[in-house]
PDB file of N, CA and C in Angstrom:
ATOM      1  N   UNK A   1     265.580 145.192  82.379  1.00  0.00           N
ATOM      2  CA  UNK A   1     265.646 145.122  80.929  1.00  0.00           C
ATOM      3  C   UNK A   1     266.830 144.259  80.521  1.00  0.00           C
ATOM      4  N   UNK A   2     266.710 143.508  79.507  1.00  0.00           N
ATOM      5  CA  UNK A   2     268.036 142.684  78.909  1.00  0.00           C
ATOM      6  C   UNK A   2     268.137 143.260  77.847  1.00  0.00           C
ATOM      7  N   UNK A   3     268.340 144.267  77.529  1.00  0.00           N
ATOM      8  CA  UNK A   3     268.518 144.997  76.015  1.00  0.00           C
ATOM      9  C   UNK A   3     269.309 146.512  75.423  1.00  0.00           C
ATOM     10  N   UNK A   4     270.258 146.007  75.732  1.00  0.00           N
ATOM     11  CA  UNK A   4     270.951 147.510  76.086  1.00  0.00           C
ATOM     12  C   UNK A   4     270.566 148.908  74.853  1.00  0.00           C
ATOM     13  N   UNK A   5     270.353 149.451  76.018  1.00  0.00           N
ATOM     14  CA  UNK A   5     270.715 151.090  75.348  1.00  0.00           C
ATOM     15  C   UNK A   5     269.071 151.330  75.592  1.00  0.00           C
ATOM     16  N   UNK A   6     267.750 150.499  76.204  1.00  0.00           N
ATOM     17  CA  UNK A   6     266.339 150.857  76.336  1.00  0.00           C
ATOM     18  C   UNK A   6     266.517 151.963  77.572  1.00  0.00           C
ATOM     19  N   UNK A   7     265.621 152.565  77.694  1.00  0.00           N
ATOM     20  CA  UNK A   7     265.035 153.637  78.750  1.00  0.00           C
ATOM     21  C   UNK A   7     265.217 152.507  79.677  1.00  0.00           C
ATOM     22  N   UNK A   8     265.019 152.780  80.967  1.00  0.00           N
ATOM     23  CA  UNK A   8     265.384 152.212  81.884  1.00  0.00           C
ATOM     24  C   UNK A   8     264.603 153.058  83.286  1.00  0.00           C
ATOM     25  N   UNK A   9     263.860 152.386  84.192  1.00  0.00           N
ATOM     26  CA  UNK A   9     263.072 152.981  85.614  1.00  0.00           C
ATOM     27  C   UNK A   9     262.890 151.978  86.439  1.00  0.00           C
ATOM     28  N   UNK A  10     262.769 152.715  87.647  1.00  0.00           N
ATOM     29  CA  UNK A  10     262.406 151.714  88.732  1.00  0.00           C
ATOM     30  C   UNK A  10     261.403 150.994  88.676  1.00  0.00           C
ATOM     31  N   UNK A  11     260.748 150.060  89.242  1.00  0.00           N
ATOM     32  CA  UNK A  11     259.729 149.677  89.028  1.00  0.00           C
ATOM     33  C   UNK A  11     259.402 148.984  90.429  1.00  0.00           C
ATOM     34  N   UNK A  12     258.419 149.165  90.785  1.00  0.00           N
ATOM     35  CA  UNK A  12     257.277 148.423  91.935  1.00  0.00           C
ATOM     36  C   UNK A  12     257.742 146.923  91.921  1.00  0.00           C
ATOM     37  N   UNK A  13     258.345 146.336  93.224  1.00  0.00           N
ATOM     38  CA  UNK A  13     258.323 145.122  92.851  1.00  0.00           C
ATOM     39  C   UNK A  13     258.167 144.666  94.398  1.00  0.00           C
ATOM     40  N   UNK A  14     256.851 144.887  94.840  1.00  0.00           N
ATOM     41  CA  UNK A  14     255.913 145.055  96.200  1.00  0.00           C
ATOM     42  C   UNK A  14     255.726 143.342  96.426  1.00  0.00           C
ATOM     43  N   UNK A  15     255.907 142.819  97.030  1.00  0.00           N
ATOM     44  CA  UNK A  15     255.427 141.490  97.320  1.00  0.00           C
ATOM     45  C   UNK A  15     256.564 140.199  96.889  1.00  0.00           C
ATOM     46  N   UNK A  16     257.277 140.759  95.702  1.00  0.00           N
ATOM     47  CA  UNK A  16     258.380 139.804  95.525  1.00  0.00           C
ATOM     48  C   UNK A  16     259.306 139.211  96.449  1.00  0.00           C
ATOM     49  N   UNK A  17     259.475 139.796  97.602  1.00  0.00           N
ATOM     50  CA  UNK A  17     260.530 139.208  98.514  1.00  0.00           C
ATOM     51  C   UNK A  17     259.654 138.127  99.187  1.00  0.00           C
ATOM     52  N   UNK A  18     258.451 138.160  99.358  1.00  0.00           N
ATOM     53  CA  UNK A  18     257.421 136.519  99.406  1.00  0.00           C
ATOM     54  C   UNK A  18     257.775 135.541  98.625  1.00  0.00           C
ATOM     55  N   UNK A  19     258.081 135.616  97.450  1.00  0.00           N
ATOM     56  CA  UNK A  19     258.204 134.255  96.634  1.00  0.00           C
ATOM     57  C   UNK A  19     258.788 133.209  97.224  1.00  0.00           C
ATOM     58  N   UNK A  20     258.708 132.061  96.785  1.00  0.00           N
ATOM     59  CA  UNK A  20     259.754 131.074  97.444  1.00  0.00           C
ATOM     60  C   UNK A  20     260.801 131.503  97.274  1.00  0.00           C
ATOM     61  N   UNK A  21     261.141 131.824  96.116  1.00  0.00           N
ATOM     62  CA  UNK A  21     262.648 131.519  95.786  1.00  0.00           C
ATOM     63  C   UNK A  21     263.468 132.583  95.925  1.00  0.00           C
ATOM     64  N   UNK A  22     262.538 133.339  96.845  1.00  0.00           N
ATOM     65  CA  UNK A  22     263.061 135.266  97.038  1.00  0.00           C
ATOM     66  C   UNK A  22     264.623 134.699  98.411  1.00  0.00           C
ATOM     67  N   UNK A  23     265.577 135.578  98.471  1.00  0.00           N
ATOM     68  CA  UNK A  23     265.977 135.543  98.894  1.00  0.00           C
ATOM     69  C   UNK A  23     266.324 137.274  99.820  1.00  0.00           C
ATOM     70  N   UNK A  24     266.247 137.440 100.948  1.00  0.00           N
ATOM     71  CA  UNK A  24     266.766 138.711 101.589  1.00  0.00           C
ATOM     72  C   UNK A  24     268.166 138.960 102.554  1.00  0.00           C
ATOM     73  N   UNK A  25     268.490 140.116 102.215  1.00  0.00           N
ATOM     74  CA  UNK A  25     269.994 140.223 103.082  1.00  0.00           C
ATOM     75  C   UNK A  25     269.720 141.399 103.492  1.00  0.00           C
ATOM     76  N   UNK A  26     270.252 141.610 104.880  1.00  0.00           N
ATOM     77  CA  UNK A  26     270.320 143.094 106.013  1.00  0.00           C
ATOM     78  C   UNK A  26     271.484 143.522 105.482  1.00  0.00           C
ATOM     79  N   UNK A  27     271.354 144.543 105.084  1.00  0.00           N
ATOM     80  CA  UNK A  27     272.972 145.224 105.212  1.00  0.00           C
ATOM     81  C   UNK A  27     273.085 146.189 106.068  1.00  0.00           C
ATOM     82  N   UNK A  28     273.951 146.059 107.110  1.00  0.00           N
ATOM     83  CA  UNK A  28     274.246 146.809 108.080  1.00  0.00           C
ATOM     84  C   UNK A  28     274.678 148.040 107.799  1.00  0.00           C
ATOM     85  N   UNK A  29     274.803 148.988 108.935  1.00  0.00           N
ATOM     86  CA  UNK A  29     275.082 150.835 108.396  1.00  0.00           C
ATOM     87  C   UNK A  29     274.447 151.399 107.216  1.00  0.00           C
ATOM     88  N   UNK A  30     273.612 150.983 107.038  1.00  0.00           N
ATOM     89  CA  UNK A  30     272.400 151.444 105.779  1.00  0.00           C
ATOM     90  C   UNK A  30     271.553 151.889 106.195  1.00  0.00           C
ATOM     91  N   UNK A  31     271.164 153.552 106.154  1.00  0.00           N
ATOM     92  CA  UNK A  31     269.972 153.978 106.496  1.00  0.00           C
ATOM     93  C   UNK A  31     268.902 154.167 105.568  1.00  0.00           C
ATOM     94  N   UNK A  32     267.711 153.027 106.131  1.00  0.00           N
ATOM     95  CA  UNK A  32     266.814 151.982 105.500  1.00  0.00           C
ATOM     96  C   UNK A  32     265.668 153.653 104.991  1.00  0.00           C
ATOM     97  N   UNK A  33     265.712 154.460 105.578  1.00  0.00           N
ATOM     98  CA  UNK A  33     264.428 155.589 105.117  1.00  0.00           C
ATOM     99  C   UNK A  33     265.345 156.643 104.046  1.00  0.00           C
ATOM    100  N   UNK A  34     266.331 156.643 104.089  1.00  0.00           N
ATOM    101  CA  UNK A  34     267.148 157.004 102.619  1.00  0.00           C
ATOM    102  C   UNK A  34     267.056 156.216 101.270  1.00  0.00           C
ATOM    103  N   UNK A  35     267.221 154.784 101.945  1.00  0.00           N
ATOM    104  CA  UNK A  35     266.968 153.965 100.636  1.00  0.00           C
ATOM    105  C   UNK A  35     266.085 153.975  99.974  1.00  0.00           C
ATOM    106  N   UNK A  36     264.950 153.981 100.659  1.00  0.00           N
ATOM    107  CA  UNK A  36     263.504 154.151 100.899  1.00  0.00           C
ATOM    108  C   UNK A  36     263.079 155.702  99.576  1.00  0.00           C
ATOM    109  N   UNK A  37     263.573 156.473  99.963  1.00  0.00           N
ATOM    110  CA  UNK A  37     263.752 158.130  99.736  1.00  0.00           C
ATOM    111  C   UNK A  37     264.468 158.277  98.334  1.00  0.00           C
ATOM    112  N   UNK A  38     265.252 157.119  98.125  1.00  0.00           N
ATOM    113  CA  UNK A  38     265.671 156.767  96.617  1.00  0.00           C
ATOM    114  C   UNK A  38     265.219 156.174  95.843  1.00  0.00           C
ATOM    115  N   UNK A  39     264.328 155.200  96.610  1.00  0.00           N
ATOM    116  CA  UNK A  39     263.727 154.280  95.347  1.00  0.00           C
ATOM    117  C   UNK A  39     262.545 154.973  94.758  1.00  0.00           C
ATOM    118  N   UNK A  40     262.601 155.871  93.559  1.00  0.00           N
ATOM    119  CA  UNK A  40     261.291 156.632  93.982  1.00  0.00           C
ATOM    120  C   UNK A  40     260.254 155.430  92.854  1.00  0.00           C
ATOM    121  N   UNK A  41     259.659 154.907  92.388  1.00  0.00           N
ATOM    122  CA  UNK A  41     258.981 153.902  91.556  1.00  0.00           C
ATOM    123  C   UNK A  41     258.216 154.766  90.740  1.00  0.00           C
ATOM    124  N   UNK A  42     258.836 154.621  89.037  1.00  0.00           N
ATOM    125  CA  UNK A  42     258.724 154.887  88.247  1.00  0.00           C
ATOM    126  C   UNK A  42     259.826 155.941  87.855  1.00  0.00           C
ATOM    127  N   UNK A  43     260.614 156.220  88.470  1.00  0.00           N
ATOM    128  CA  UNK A  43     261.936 157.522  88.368  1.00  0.00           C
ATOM    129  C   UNK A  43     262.257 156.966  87.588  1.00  0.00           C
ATOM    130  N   UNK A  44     262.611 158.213  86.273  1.00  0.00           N
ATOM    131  CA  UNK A  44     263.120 157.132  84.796  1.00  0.00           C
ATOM    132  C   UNK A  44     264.758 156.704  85.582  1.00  0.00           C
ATOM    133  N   UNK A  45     265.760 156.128  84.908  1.00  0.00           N
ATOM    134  CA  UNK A  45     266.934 155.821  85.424  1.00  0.00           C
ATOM    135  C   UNK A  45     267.946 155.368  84.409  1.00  0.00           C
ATOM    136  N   UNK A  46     267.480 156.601  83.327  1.00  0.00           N
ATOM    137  CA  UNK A  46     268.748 156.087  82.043  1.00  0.00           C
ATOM    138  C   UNK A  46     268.644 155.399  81.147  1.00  0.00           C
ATOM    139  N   UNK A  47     269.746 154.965  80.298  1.00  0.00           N
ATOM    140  CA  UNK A  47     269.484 154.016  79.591  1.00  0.00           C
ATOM    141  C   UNK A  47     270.449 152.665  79.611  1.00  0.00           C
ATOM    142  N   UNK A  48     269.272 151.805  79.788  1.00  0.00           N
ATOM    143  CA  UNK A  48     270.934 150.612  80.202  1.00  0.00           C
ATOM    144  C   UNK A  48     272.236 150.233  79.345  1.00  0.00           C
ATOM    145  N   UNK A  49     272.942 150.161  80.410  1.00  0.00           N
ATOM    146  CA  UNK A  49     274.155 149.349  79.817  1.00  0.00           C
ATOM    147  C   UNK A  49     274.908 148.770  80.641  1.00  0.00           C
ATOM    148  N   UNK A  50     275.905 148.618  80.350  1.00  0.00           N
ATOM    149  CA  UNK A  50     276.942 147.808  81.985  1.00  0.00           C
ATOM    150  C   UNK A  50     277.634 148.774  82.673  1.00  0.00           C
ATOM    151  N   UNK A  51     277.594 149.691  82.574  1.00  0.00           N
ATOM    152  CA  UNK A  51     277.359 150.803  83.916  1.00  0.00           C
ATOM    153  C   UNK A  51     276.269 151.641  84.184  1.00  0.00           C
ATOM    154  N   UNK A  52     275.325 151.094  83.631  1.00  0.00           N
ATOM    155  CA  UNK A  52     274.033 151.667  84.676  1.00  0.00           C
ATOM    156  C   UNK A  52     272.458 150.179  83.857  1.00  0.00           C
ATOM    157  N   UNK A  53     272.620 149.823  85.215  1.00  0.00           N
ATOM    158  CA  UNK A  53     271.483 148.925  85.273  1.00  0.00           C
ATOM    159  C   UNK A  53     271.295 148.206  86.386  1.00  0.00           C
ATOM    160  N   UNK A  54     270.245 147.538  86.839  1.00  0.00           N
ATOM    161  CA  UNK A  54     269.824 147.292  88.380  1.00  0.00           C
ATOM    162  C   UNK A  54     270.910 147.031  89.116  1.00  0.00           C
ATOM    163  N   UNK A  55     271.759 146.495  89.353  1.00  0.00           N
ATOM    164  CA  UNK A  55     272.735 146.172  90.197  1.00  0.00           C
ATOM    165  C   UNK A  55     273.608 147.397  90.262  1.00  0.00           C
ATOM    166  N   UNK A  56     273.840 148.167  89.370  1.00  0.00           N
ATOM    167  CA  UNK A  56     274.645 149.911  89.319  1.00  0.00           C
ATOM    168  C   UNK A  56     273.656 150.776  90.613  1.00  0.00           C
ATOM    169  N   UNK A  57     272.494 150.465  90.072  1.00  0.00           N
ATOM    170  CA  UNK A  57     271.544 151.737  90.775  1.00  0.00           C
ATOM    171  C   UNK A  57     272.029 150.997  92.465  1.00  0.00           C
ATOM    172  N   UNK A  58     271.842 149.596  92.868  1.00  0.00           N
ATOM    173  CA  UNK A  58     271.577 149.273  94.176  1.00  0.00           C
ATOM    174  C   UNK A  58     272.794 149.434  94.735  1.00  0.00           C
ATOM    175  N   UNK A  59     273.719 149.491  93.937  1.00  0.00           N
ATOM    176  CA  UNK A  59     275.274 149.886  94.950  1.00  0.00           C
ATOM    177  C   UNK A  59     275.667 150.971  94.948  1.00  0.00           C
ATOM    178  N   UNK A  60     274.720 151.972  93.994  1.00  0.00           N
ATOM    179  CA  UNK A  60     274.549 153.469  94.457  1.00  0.00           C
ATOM    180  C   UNK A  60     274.105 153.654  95.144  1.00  0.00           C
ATOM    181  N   UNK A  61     272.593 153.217  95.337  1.00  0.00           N
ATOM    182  CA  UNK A  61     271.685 153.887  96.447  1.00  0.00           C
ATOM    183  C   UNK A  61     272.528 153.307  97.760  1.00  0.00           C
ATOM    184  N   UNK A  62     272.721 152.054  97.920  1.00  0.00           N
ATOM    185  CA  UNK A  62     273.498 151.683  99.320  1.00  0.00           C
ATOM    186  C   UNK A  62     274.947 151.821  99.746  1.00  0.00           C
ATOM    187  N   UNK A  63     275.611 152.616  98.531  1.00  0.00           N
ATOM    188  CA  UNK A  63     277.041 153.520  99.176  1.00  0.00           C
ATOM    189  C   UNK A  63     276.666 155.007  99.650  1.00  0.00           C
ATOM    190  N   UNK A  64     275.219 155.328  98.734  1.00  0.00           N
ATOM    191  CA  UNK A  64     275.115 156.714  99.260  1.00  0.00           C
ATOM    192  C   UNK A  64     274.443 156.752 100.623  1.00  0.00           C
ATOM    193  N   UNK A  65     273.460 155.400 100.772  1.00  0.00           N
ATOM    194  CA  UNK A  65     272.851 155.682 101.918  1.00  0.00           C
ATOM    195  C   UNK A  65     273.728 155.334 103.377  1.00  0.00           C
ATOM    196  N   UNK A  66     274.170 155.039 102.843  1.00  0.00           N
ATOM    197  CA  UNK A  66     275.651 153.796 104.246  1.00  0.00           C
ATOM    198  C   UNK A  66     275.950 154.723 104.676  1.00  0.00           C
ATOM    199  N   UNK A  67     275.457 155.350 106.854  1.00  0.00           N
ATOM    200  CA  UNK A  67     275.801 155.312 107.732  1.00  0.00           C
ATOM    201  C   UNK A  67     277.511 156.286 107.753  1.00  0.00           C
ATOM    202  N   UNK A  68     278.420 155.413 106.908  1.00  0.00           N
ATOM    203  CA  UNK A  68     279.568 155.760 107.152  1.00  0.00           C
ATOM    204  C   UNK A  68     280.062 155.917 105.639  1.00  0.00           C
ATOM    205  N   UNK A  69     279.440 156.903 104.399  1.00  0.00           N
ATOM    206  CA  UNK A  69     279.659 156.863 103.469  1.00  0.00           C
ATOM    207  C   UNK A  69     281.294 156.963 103.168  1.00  0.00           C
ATOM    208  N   UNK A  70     282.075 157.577 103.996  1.00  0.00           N
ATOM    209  CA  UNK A  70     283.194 157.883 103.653  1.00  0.00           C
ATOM    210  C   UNK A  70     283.987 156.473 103.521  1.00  0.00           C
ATOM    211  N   UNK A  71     283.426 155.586 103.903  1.00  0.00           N
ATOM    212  CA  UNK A  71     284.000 154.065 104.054  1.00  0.00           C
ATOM    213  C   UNK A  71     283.913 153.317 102.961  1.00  0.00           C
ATOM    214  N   UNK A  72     282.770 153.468 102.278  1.00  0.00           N
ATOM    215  CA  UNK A  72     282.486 153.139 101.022  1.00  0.00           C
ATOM    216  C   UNK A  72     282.953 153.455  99.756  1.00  0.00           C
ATOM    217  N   UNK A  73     283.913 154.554  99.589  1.00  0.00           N
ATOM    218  CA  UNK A  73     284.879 154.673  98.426  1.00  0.00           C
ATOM    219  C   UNK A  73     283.709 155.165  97.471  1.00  0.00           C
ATOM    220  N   UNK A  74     282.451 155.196  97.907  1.00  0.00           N
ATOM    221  CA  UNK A  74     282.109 155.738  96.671  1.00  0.00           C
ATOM    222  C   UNK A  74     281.306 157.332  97.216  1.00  0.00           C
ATOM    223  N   UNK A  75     281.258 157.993  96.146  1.00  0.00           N
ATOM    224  CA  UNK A  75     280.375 159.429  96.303  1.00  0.00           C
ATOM    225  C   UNK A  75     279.068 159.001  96.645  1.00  0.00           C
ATOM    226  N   UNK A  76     278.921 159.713  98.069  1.00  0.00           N
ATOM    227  CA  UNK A  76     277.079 159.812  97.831  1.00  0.00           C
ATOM    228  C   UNK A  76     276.447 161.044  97.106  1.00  0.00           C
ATOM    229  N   UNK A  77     274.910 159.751  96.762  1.00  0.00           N
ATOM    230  CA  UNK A  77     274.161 161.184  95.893  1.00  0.00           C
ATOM    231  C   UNK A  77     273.195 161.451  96.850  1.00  0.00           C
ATOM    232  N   UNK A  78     272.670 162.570  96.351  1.00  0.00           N
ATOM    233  CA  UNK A  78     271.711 163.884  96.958  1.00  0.00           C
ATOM    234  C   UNK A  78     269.953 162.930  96.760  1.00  0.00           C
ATOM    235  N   UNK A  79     269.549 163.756  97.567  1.00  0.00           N
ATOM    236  CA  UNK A  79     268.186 163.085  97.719  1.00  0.00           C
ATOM    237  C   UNK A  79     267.580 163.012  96.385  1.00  0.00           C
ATOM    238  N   UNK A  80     267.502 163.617  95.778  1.00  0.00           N
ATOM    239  CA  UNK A  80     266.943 164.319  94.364  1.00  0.00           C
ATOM    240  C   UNK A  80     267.997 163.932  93.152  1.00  0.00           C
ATOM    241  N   UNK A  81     268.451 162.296  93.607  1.00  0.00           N
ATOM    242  CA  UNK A  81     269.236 161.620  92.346  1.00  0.00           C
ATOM    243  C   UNK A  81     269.052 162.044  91.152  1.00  0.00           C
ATOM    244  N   UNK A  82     269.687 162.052  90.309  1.00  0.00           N
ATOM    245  CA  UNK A  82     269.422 161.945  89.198  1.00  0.00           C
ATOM    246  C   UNK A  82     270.734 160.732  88.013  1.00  0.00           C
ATOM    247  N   UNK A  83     270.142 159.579  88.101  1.00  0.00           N
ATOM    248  CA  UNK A  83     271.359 158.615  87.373  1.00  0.00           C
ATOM    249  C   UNK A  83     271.507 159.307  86.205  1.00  0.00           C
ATOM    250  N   UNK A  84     273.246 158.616  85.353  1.00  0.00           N
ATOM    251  CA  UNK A  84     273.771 159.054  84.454  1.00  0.00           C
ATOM    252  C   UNK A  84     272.882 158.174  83.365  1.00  0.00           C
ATOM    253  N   UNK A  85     273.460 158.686  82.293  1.00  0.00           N
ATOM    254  CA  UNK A  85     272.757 159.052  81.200  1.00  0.00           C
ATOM    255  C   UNK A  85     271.585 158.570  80.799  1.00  0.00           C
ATOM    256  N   UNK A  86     270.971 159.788  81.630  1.00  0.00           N
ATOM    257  CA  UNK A  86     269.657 160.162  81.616  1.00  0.00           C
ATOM    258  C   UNK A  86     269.161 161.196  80.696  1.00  0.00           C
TER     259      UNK A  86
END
């Protein structure tokens, strides 16, 4: 969304890393069936703003899912996320 303060959810975005212009990165110590276990598609996820919108959610889900969370400075969340202001 580009419009702050809208509802805000995951959304299906199945096939996009095909595009040309897709680009992908491995991130190491990330356990890939947690991430997986977070993304649930369609989970509402708040309402945007500049602390919570796509790039907020992906450095949540991948500090909580990271291997060695304690390294990451940030809190992990529980399987059964629930983002802020929701």
């Amino acid at each position: 969304s580009d419009v702050p303060y809208v509802n805000t959810q995951i959304n299906d975005h199945t096939g996009l890393s095909k595009a040309p212009s897709a680009t992908c990165q491995t991130i190491p110590d990330v356990d890939e069936a947690c991430v997986n276990r977070l993304l649930q598609v369609g989970k509402r996820t708040g309402t945007w703003s500049i602390f919570n919108q796509c790039q907020t959610l992906v450095n949540d889900i991948i500090a909580s899912c990271s291997k060695d969370a304690k390294s990451t400075g940030y809190p992990s969340i529980d399987p059964d996320y629930s983002p802020r202001n929701q």
